[in-house]
Amino acid sequence: MNVDVAIIGGGVSGLATAWELDAKGYSTVVLERQVRTGGHAFSENISGFMMEHGPSTINAFDPLAQNVSTRLGILSDQAYLGDGVKQRYLVDNGMLKAIPIHPFGFMTANYMSLPGRLRMMMEPFVPRGKSGTEETIQDYITRRFGSEFCERIIDPLVGGLYAGRASELSMPSVFPKMLALEEKYGSVAKGMLSKFFKGGNMPSKRLFSWNGGIGTLSRALEAHVKNVQTGVTVRSIRKTKTGYQVDCGDRGPIQAKSVVIATQPHVASGLLSTVDVEGAEAAHSISTPPLAVVFLGYKREQVSHPLDGLGFLAAEMENIGLTGAQFSSTMFPGRAPSGCVSITAYVGGARHPELARLPEQDLLQLAQKRLGSLLGIQGEPLVARVRHWHLGLPQYQLGHSTIVQTLEDTSQRNPGLFLTGNYFKGPSVAACLGKAQNTSSSVAEFLKSSTDQQDYFSGKQACN
């Protein structure tokens, strides 16, 4: 097979890249090792309950996500957060503490101590940090807002978003917009207030999915991509005079002018090892600790908690074994049959990778015990399912920006070879779509440049 572009990996990143290139008129093939596409973005209906095996929401204020939804014809199928989302919850000494969802909720709630709230209010008076200095999230937030705010607010947030630790992740790589506020206004709080009073969008103000779950996006992308092959294991990539040869084992080789690697970093490292040692080492250095998703469905009367929020997050200091949970049936319609509720708990990540490796029954027992205590649950679930992700979310640790730059420069060291995925601009679906769009533009530019050069030399030879 001969194509313009071979895309290795059929998750959202790979499918979106292929879709954009197809639209530009290039021939592509997507090679996916699993029997289905979509990667982590997989939604499953289980006896009327809908389980999200990976991501569950998209930022509704992201213009690219809305544009993609429109172009794929799935805009009318969007589902927005339900009216039942009225609180946010954090675990406080083994109990759930409700925090109002308005911007000043942490100030009015009693979750933090009075000294902790007073220290948080002093943030506008904290001097700017040294420009160009990379800090961990813990160091940065502690310096600006105090240690209690970091330990009790930001640490749970980092655990929920990245399944990581604030003490290990890079502030500029994870929260660059917060740093930009400090740089522009001299204070994060001042910057956020300025945006609020100017009518700007506050973080996590509005989220959406689709009636059929996040998997709707994967299915729509696959339907719009011209050539998708599943069950294909790519063994290696090697350079040729005309581009690259992709070894697909018993499926035969593929000749491509350009190759896009859209896999998890450890897979990318293996594929790069034969063509770009520097890039292979960079990809190998990205940690992806295991994560387990535990999905439970109950009759409504079994759960005494009102479930009137997105869910809850837990600081590592609470030591409950869960990074948090989502009240799935409260978030979006159609996530549970009438008279029932569904809850999704998350275990493992950088905090407790060993817990994510537990057998299914042990994970169910852990989740049911913790959720039973926190939410007042009685009896056995109607539905219980576990998804093990042996390689979870990429950890944007100190030095991540240097790693990313090395990987971005792969196409400079190896013209026509590109990478995309959730370890570049963020693990969210919207970030993956954005990176895929940028990657497709870079590939198209390379192919056009290569064609222009061939036309030039062919014309010159003809004239001679």
mmCIF file with all atom_site columns, N, CA, C and O in Angstrom, residues 380-418:
data_model
loop_
_atom_site.group_PDB
_atom_site.id
_atom_site.type_symbol
_atom_site.label_atom_id
_atom_site.label_alt_id
_atom_site.label_comp_id
_atom_site.label_asym_id
_atom_site.label_entity_id
_atom_site.label_seq_id
_atom_site.pdbx_PDB_ins_code
_atom_site.Cartn_x
_atom_site.Cartn_y
_atom_site.Cartn_z
_atom_site.occupancy
_atom_site.B_iso_or_equiv
_atom_site.pdbx_formal_charge
_atom_site.auth_seq_id
_atom_site.auth_comp_id
_atom_site.auth_asym_id
_atom_site.auth_atom_id
_atom_site.pdbx_PDB_model_num
ATOM 1   N N  . GLU A 1 380 ? -25.959 -3.967 47.531 1.00 0.00 ? 380 GLU A N  1
ATOM 2   C CA . GLU A 1 380 ? -25.059 -4.238 46.412 1.00 0.00 ? 380 GLU A CA 1
ATOM 3   C C  . GLU A 1 380 ? -25.470 -3.446 45.170 1.00 0.00 ? 380 GLU A C  1
ATOM 4   O O  . GLU A 1 380 ? -26.650 -3.147 44.976 1.00 0.00 ? 380 GLU A O  1
ATOM 5   N N  . PRO A 1 381 ? -24.520 -3.103 44.314 1.00 0.00 ? 381 PRO A N  1
ATOM 6   C CA . PRO A 1 381 ? -24.846 -2.359 43.088 1.00 0.00 ? 381 PRO A CA 1
ATOM 7   C C  . PRO A 1 381 ? -25.574 -3.239 42.074 1.00 0.00 ? 381 PRO A C  1
ATOM 8   O O  . PRO A 1 381 ? -25.408 -4.466 42.054 1.00 0.00 ? 381 PRO A O  1
ATOM 9   N N  . LEU A 1 382 ? -26.364 -2.588 41.241 1.00 0.00 ? 382 LEU A N  1
ATOM 10  C CA . LEU A 1 382 ? -27.022 -3.297 40.142 1.00 0.00 ? 382 LEU A CA 1
ATOM 11  C C  . LEU A 1 382 ? -26.023 -3.616 39.042 1.00 0.00 ? 382 LEU A C  1
ATOM 12  O O  . LEU A 1 382 ? -26.136 -4.640 38.354 1.00 0.00 ? 382 LEU A O  1
ATOM 13  N N  . VAL A 1 383 ? -25.083 -2.708 38.868 1.00 0.00 ? 383 VAL A N  1
ATOM 14  C CA . VAL A 1 383 ? -24.051 -2.860 37.848 1.00 0.00 ? 383 VAL A CA 1
ATOM 15  C C  . VAL A 1 383 ? -22.712 -2.519 38.478 1.00 0.00 ? 383 VAL A C  1
ATOM 16  O O  . VAL A 1 383 ? -22.595 -1.543 39.232 1.00 0.00 ? 383 VAL A O  1
ATOM 17  N N  . ALA A 1 384 ? -21.703 -3.313 38.190 1.00 0.00 ? 384 ALA A N  1
ATOM 18  C CA . ALA A 1 384 ? -20.356 -3.059 38.709 1.00 0.00 ? 384 ALA A CA 1
ATOM 19  C C  . ALA A 1 384 ? -19.345 -3.455 37.636 1.00 0.00 ? 384 ALA A C  1
ATOM 20  O O  . ALA A 1 384 ? -19.358 -4.597 37.162 1.00 0.00 ? 384 ALA A O  1
ATOM 21  N N  . ARG A 1 385 ? -18.522 -2.520 37.247 1.00 0.00 ? 385 ARG A N  1
ATOM 22  C CA . ARG A 1 385 ? -17.551 -2.786 36.178 1.00 0.00 ? 385 ARG A CA 1
ATOM 23  C C  . ARG A 1 385 ? -16.241 -2.060 36.468 1.00 0.00 ? 385 ARG A C  1
ATOM 24  O O  . ARG A 1 385 ? -16.246 -0.946 37.010 1.00 0.00 ? 385 ARG A O  1
ATOM 25  N N  . VAL A 1 386 ? -15.132 -2.658 36.099 1.00 0.00 ? 386 VAL A N  1
ATOM 26  C CA . VAL A 1 386 ? -13.813 -2.069 36.294 1.00 0.00 ? 386 VAL A CA 1
ATOM 27  C C  . VAL A 1 386 ? -13.076 -2.002 34.964 1.00 0.00 ? 386 VAL A C  1
ATOM 28  O O  . VAL A 1 386 ? -13.121 -2.964 34.168 1.00 0.00 ? 386 VAL A O  1
ATOM 29  N N  . ARG A 1 387 ? -12.417 -0.893 34.731 1.00 0.00 ? 387 ARG A N  1
ATOM 30  C CA . ARG A 1 387 ? -11.543 -0.782 33.561 1.00 0.00 ? 387 ARG A CA 1
ATOM 31  C C  . ARG A 1 387 ? -10.123 -0.489 34.049 1.00 0.00 ? 387 ARG A C  1
ATOM 32  O O  . ARG A 1 387 ? -9.877  0.507  34.725 1.00 0.00 ? 387 ARG A O  1
ATOM 33  N N  . HIS A 1 388 ? -9.214  -1.390 33.735 1.00 0.00 ? 388 HIS A N  1
ATOM 34  C CA . HIS A 1 388 ? -7.804  -1.183 34.063 1.00 0.00 ? 388 HIS A CA 1
ATOM 35  C C  . HIS A 1 388 ? -7.112  -0.479 32.896 1.00 0.00 ? 388 HIS A C  1
ATOM 36  O O  . HIS A 1 388 ? -7.146  -0.963 31.763 1.00 0.00 ? 388 HIS A O  1
ATOM 37  N N  . TRP A 1 389 ? -6.502  0.649  33.169 1.00 0.00 ? 389 TRP A N  1
ATOM 38  C CA . TRP A 1 389 ? -5.611  1.278  32.206 1.00 0.00 ? 389 TRP A CA 1
ATOM 39  C C  . TRP A 1 389 ? -4.194  1.083  32.737 1.00 0.00 ? 389 TRP A C  1
ATOM 40  O O  . TRP A 1 389 ? -3.773  1.762  33.663 1.00 0.00 ? 389 TRP A O  1
ATOM 41  N N  . HIS A 1 390 ? -3.498  0.109  32.177 1.00 0.00 ? 390 HIS A N  1
ATOM 42  C CA . HIS A 1 390 ? -2.162  -0.206 32.684 1.00 0.00 ? 390 HIS A CA 1
ATOM 43  C C  . HIS A 1 390 ? -1.187  0.954  32.466 1.00 0.00 ? 390 HIS A C  1
ATOM 44  O O  . HIS A 1 390 ? -0.187  1.081  33.183 1.00 0.00 ? 390 HIS A O  1
ATOM 45  N N  . LEU A 1 391 ? -1.480  1.782  31.492 1.00 0.00 ? 391 LEU A N  1
ATOM 46  C CA . LEU A 1 391 ? -0.735  3.016  31.273 1.00 0.00 ? 391 LEU A CA 1
ATOM 47  C C  . LEU A 1 391 ? -1.758  4.142  31.247 1.00 0.00 ? 391 LEU A C  1
ATOM 48  O O  . LEU A 1 391 ? -2.592  4.218  30.346 1.00 0.00 ? 391 LEU A O  1
ATOM 49  N N  . GLY A 1 392 ? -1.706  5.009  32.258 1.00 0.00 ? 392 GLY A N  1
ATOM 50  C CA . GLY A 1 392 ? -2.729  6.035  32.404 1.00 0.00 ? 392 GLY A CA 1
ATOM 51  C C  . GLY A 1 392 ? -2.334  7.366  31.800 1.00 0.00 ? 392 GLY A C  1
ATOM 52  O O  . GLY A 1 392 ? -1.767  7.430  30.701 1.00 0.00 ? 392 GLY A O  1
ATOM 53  N N  . LEU A 1 393 ? -2.604  8.433  32.540 1.00 0.00 ? 393 LEU A N  1
ATOM 54  C CA . LEU A 1 393 ? -2.371  9.776  32.025 1.00 0.00 ? 393 LEU A CA 1
ATOM 55  C C  . LEU A 1 393 ? -0.892  10.160 32.103 1.00 0.00 ? 393 LEU A C  1
ATOM 56  O O  . LEU A 1 393 ? -0.209  9.844  33.075 1.00 0.00 ? 393 LEU A O  1
ATOM 57  N N  . PRO A 1 394 ? -0.388  10.863 31.080 1.00 0.00 ? 394 PRO A N  1
ATOM 58  C CA . PRO A 1 394 ? 1.014   11.310 31.115 1.00 0.00 ? 394 PRO A CA 1
ATOM 59  C C  . PRO A 1 394 ? 1.229   12.339 32.215 1.00 0.00 ? 394 PRO A C  1
ATOM 60  O O  . PRO A 1 394 ? 0.381   13.201 32.443 1.00 0.00 ? 394 PRO A O  1
ATOM 61  N N  . GLN A 1 395 ? 2.361   12.237 32.893 1.00 0.00 ? 395 GLN A N  1
ATOM 62  C CA . GLN A 1 395 ? 2.679   13.142 33.992 1.00 0.00 ? 395 GLN A CA 1
ATOM 63  C C  . GLN A 1 395 ? 3.599   14.253 33.494 1.00 0.00 ? 395 GLN A C  1
ATOM 64  O O  . GLN A 1 395 ? 4.716   13.995 33.064 1.00 0.00 ? 395 GLN A O  1
ATOM 65  N N  . TYR A 1 396 ? 3.101   15.485 33.560 1.00 0.00 ? 396 TYR A N  1
ATOM 66  C CA . TYR A 1 396 ? 3.868   16.641 33.094 1.00 0.00 ? 396 TYR A CA 1
ATOM 67  C C  . TYR A 1 396 ? 4.805   17.109 34.206 1.00 0.00 ? 396 TYR A C  1
ATOM 68  O O  . TYR A 1 396 ? 4.584   18.120 34.859 1.00 0.00 ? 396 TYR A O  1
ATOM 69  N N  . GLN A 1 397 ? 5.857   16.343 34.408 1.00 0.00 ? 397 GLN A N  1
ATOM 70  C CA . GLN A 1 397 ? 6.776   16.619 35.503 1.00 0.00 ? 397 GLN A CA 1
ATOM 71  C C  . GLN A 1 397 ? 7.754   17.731 35.137 1.00 0.00 ? 397 GLN A C  1
ATOM 72  O O  . GLN A 1 397 ? 7.756   18.239 34.002 1.00 0.00 ? 397 GLN A O  1
ATOM 73  N N  . LEU A 1 398 ? 8.578   18.148 36.111 1.00 0.00 ? 398 LEU A N  1
ATOM 74  C CA . LEU A 1 398 ? 9.565   19.199 35.848 1.00 0.00 ? 398 LEU A CA 1
ATOM 75  C C  . LEU A 1 398 ? 10.410  18.810 34.637 1.00 0.00 ? 398 LEU A C  1
ATOM 76  O O  . LEU A 1 398 ? 10.855  17.667 34.504 1.00 0.00 ? 398 LEU A O  1
ATOM 77  N N  . GLY A 1 399 ? 10.614  19.775 33.769 1.00 0.00 ? 399 GLY A N  1
ATOM 78  C CA . GLY A 1 399 ? 11.375  19.518 32.551 1.00 0.00 ? 399 GLY A CA 1
ATOM 79  C C  . GLY A 1 399 ? 10.529  19.033 31.394 1.00 0.00 ? 399 GLY A C  1
ATOM 80  O O  . GLY A 1 399 ? 11.062  18.723 30.320 1.00 0.00 ? 399 GLY A O  1
ATOM 81  N N  . HIS A 1 400 ? 9.206   18.973 31.586 1.00 0.00 ? 400 HIS A N  1
ATOM 82  C CA . HIS A 1 400 ? 8.340   18.445 30.524 1.00 0.00 ? 400 HIS A CA 1
ATOM 83  C C  . HIS A 1 400 ? 8.401   19.302 29.266 1.00 0.00 ? 400 HIS A C  1
ATOM 84  O O  . HIS A 1 400 ? 8.335   18.775 28.145 1.00 0.00 ? 400 HIS A O  1
ATOM 85  N N  . SER A 1 401 ? 8.509   20.596 29.419 1.00 0.00 ? 401 SER A N  1
ATOM 86  C CA . SER A 1 401 ? 8.558   21.479 28.245 1.00 0.00 ? 401 SER A CA 1
ATOM 87  C C  . SER A 1 401 ? 9.771   21.159 27.376 1.00 0.00 ? 401 SER A C  1
ATOM 88  O O  . SER A 1 401 ? 9.701   21.238 26.139 1.00 0.00 ? 401 SER A O  1
ATOM 89  N N  . THR A 1 402 ? 10.882  20.796 27.998 1.00 0.00 ? 402 THR A N  1
ATOM 90  C CA . THR A 1 402 ? 12.086  20.417 27.238 1.00 0.00 ? 402 THR A CA 1
ATOM 91  C C  . THR A 1 402 ? 11.851  19.113 26.492 1.00 0.00 ? 402 THR A C  1
ATOM 92  O O  . THR A 1 402 ? 12.261  18.958 25.333 1.00 0.00 ? 402 THR A O  1
ATOM 93  N N  . ILE A 1 403 ? 11.183  18.176 27.144 1.00 0.00 ? 403 ILE A N  1
ATOM 94  C CA . ILE A 1 403 ? 10.844  16.897 26.502 1.00 0.00 ? 403 ILE A CA 1
ATOM 95  C C  . ILE A 1 403 ? 9.956   17.145 25.290 1.00 0.00 ? 403 ILE A C  1
ATOM 96  O O  . ILE A 1 403 ? 10.184  16.593 24.200 1.00 0.00 ? 403 ILE A O  1
ATOM 97  N N  . VAL A 1 404 ? 8.943   17.972 25.475 1.00 0.00 ? 404 VAL A N  1
ATOM 98  C CA . VAL A 1 404 ? 8.014   18.274 24.391 1.00 0.00 ? 404 VAL A CA 1
ATOM 99  C C  . VAL A 1 404 ? 8.733   18.931 23.214 1.00 0.00 ? 404 VAL A C  1
ATOM 100 O O  . VAL A 1 404 ? 8.491   18.597 22.046 1.00 0.00 ? 404 VAL A O  1
ATOM 101 N N  . GLN A 1 405 ? 9.634   19.847 23.507 1.00 0.00 ? 405 GLN A N  1
ATOM 102 C CA . GLN A 1 405 ? 10.361  20.519 22.432 1.00 0.00 ? 405 GLN A CA 1
ATOM 103 C C  . GLN A 1 405 ? 11.216  19.523 21.653 1.00 0.00 ? 405 GLN A C  1
ATOM 104 O O  . GLN A 1 405 ? 11.300  19.589 20.417 1.00 0.00 ? 405 GLN A O  1
ATOM 105 N N  . THR A 1 406 ? 11.841  18.591 22.356 1.00 0.00 ? 406 THR A N  1
ATOM 106 C CA . THR A 1 406 ? 12.625  17.547 21.691 1.00 0.00 ? 406 THR A CA 1
ATOM 107 C C  . THR A 1 406 ? 11.745  16.727 20.754 1.00 0.00 ? 406 THR A C  1
ATOM 108 O O  . THR A 1 406 ? 12.129  16.401 19.625 1.00 0.00 ? 406 THR A O  1
ATOM 109 N N  . LEU A 1 407 ? 10.542  16.399 21.217 1.00 0.00 ? 407 LEU A N  1
ATOM 110 C CA . LEU A 1 407 ? 9.621   15.613 20.398 1.00 0.00 ? 407 LEU A CA 1
ATOM 111 C C  . LEU A 1 407 ? 9.064   16.437 19.240 1.00 0.00 ? 407 LEU A C  1
ATOM 112 O O  . LEU A 1 407 ? 8.857   15.908 18.135 1.00 0.00 ? 407 LEU A O  1
ATOM 113 N N  . GLU A 1 408 ? 8.803   17.713 19.475 1.00 0.00 ? 408 GLU A N  1
ATOM 114 C CA . GLU A 1 408 ? 8.339   18.590 18.395 1.00 0.00 ? 408 GLU A CA 1
ATOM 115 C C  . GLU A 1 408 ? 9.398   18.700 17.299 1.00 0.00 ? 408 GLU A C  1
ATOM 116 O O  . GLU A 1 408 ? 9.081   18.825 16.115 1.00 0.00 ? 408 GLU A O  1
ATOM 117 N N  . ASP A 1 409 ? 10.665  18.669 17.704 1.00 0.00 ? 409 ASP A N  1
ATOM 118 C CA . ASP A 1 409 ? 11.762  18.812 16.749 1.00 0.00 ? 409 ASP A CA 1
ATOM 119 C C  . ASP A 1 409 ? 12.062  17.522 15.983 1.00 0.00 ? 409 ASP A C  1
ATOM 120 O O  . ASP A 1 409 ? 12.973  17.490 15.150 1.00 0.00 ? 409 ASP A O  1
ATOM 121 N N  . THR A 1 410 ? 11.294  16.460 16.262 1.00 0.00 ? 410 THR A N  1
ATOM 122 C CA . THR A 1 410 ? 11.499  15.203 15.543 1.00 0.00 ? 410 THR A CA 1
ATOM 123 C C  . THR A 1 410 ? 11.404  15.415 14.037 1.00 0.00 ? 410 THR A C  1
ATOM 124 O O  . THR A 1 410 ? 12.180  14.848 13.262 1.00 0.00 ? 410 THR A O  1
ATOM 125 N N  . SER A 1 411 ? 10.463  16.243 13.620 1.00 0.00 ? 411 SER A N  1
ATOM 126 C CA . SER A 1 411 ? 10.277  16.474 12.184 1.00 0.00 ? 411 SER A CA 1
ATOM 127 C C  . SER A 1 411 ? 11.417  17.277 11.568 1.00 0.00 ? 411 SER A C  1
ATOM 128 O O  . SER A 1 411 ? 11.591  17.259 10.341 1.00 0.00 ? 411 SER A O  1
ATOM 129 N N  . GLN A 1 412 ? 12.183  17.978 12.399 1.00 0.00 ? 412 GLN A N  1
ATOM 130 C CA . GLN A 1 412 ? 13.358  18.674 11.894 1.00 0.00 ? 412 GLN A CA 1
ATOM 131 C C  . GLN A 1 412 ? 14.512  17.692 11.686 1.00 0.00 ? 412 GLN A C  1
ATOM 132 O O  . GLN A 1 412 ? 15.260  17.777 10.705 1.00 0.00 ? 412 GLN A O  1
ATOM 133 N N  . ARG A 1 413 ? 14.643  16.765 12.616 1.00 0.00 ? 413 ARG A N  1
ATOM 134 C CA . ARG A 1 413 ? 15.698  15.757 12.490 1.00 0.00 ? 413 ARG A CA 1
ATOM 135 C C  . ARG A 1 413 ? 15.345  14.687 11.462 1.00 0.00 ? 413 ARG A C  1
ATOM 136 O O  . ARG A 1 413 ? 16.230  14.083 10.849 1.00 0.00 ? 413 ARG A O  1
ATOM 137 N N  . ASN A 1 414 ? 14.022  14.472 11.289 1.00 0.00 ? 414 ASN A N  1
ATOM 138 C CA . ASN A 1 414 ? 13.542  13.428 10.366 1.00 0.00 ? 414 ASN A CA 1
ATOM 139 C C  . ASN A 1 414 ? 12.369  13.997 9.569  1.00 0.00 ? 414 ASN A C  1
ATOM 140 O O  . ASN A 1 414 ? 11.207  13.817 9.953  1.00 0.00 ? 414 ASN A O  1
ATOM 141 N N  . PRO A 1 415 ? 12.642  14.708 8.479  1.00 0.00 ? 415 PRO A N  1
ATOM 142 C CA . PRO A 1 415 ? 11.557  15.333 7.702  1.00 0.00 ? 415 PRO A CA 1
ATOM 143 C C  . PRO A 1 415 ? 10.469  14.339 7.327  1.00 0.00 ? 415 PRO A C  1
ATOM 144 O O  . PRO A 1 415 ? 10.745  13.238 6.847  1.00 0.00 ? 415 PRO A O  1
ATOM 145 N N  . GLY A 1 416 ? 9.236   14.718 7.638  1.00 0.00 ? 416 GLY A N  1
ATOM 146 C CA . GLY A 1 416 ? 8.098   13.861 7.323  1.00 0.00 ? 416 GLY A CA 1
ATOM 147 C C  . GLY A 1 416 ? 7.621   13.000 8.469  1.00 0.00 ? 416 GLY A C  1
ATOM 148 O O  . GLY A 1 416 ? 6.594   12.328 8.362  1.00 0.00 ? 416 GLY A O  1
ATOM 149 N N  . LEU A 1 417 ? 8.353   13.018 9.594  1.00 0.00 ? 417 LEU A N  1
ATOM 150 C CA . LEU A 1 417 ? 7.965   12.210 10.757 1.00 0.00 ? 417 LEU A CA 1
ATOM 151 C C  . LEU A 1 417 ? 7.447   13.129 11.860 1.00 0.00 ? 417 LEU A C  1
ATOM 152 O O  . LEU A 1 417 ? 8.152   14.026 12.317 1.00 0.00 ? 417 LEU A O  1
ATOM 153 N N  . PHE A 1 418 ? 6.218   12.906 12.293 1.00 0.00 ? 418 PHE A N  1
ATOM 154 C CA . PHE A 1 418 ? 5.570   13.785 13.265 1.00 0.00 ? 418 PHE A CA 1
ATOM 155 C C  . PHE A 1 418 ? 4.961   12.965 14.407 1.00 0.00 ? 418 PHE A C  1
ATOM 156 O O  . PHE A 1 418 ? 4.703   11.773 14.263 1.00 0.00 ? 418 PHE A O  1
#
